[in-house]
Coordinates of N, CA and C in Angstrom, one line a residue:
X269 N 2.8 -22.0 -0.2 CA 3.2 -20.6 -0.1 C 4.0 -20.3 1.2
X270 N 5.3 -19.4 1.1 CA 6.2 -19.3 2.3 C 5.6 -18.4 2.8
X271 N 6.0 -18.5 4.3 CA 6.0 -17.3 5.5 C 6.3 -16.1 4.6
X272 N 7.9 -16.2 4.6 CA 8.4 -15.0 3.6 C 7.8 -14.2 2.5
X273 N 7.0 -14.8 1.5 CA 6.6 -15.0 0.4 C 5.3 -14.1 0.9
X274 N 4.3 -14.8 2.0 CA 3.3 -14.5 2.3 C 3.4 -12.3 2.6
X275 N 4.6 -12.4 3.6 CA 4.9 -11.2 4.4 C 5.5 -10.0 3.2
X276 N 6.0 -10.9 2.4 CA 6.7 -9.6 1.2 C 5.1 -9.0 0.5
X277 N 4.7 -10.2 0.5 CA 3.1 -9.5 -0.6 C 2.1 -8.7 -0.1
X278 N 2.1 -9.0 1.6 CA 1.4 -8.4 2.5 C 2.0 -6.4 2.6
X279 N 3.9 -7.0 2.5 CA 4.2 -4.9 2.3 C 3.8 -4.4 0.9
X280 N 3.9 -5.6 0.0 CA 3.8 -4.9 -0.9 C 2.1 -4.2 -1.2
X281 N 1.5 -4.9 -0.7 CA -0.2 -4.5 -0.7 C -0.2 -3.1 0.0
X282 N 0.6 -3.5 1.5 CA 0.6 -1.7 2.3 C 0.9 -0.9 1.6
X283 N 2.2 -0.7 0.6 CA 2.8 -0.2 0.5 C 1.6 1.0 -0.9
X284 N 1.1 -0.3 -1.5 CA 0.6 0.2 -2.6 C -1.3 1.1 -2.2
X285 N -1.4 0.6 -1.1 CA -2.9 1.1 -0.4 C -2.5 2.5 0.1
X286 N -0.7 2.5 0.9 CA -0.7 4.0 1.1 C -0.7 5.1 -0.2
X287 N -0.1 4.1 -0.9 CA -0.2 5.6 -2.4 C -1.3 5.9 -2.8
X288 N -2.2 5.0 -2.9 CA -3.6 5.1 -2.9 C -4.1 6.4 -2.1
X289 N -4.1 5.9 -0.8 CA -4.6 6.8 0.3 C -4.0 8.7 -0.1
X290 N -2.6 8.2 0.1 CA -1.9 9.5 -0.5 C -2.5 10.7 -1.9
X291 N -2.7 9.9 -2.9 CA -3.0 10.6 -4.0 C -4.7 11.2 -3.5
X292 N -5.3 10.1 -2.9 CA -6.7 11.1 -2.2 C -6.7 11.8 -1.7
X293 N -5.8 11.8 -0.7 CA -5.6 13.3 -0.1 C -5.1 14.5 -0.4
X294 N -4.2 14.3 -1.5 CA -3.8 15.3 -2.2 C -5.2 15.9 -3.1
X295 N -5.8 14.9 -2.9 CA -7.3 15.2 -4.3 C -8.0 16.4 -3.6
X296 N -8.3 15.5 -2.3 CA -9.0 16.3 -0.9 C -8.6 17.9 -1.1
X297 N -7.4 17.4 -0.1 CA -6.6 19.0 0.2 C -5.5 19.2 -0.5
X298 N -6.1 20.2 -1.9 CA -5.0 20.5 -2.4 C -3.4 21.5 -1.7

């Protein structure tokens, strides 16, 4: 497994935990 490879999967995880986080809070405070 590349450096690169490792680092793109790692934004793509961020990326997908912020939407996550996002749509809760919209849940929270409408």
């Amino acid at each position: 497994m590349s450096f690169i490879r490792f680092v793109r999967d790692v934004i793509s995880e961020t990326r997908a935990l912020q939407r996550s986080l996002a749509s809760t809070s919209r849940e929270i405070n409408p």
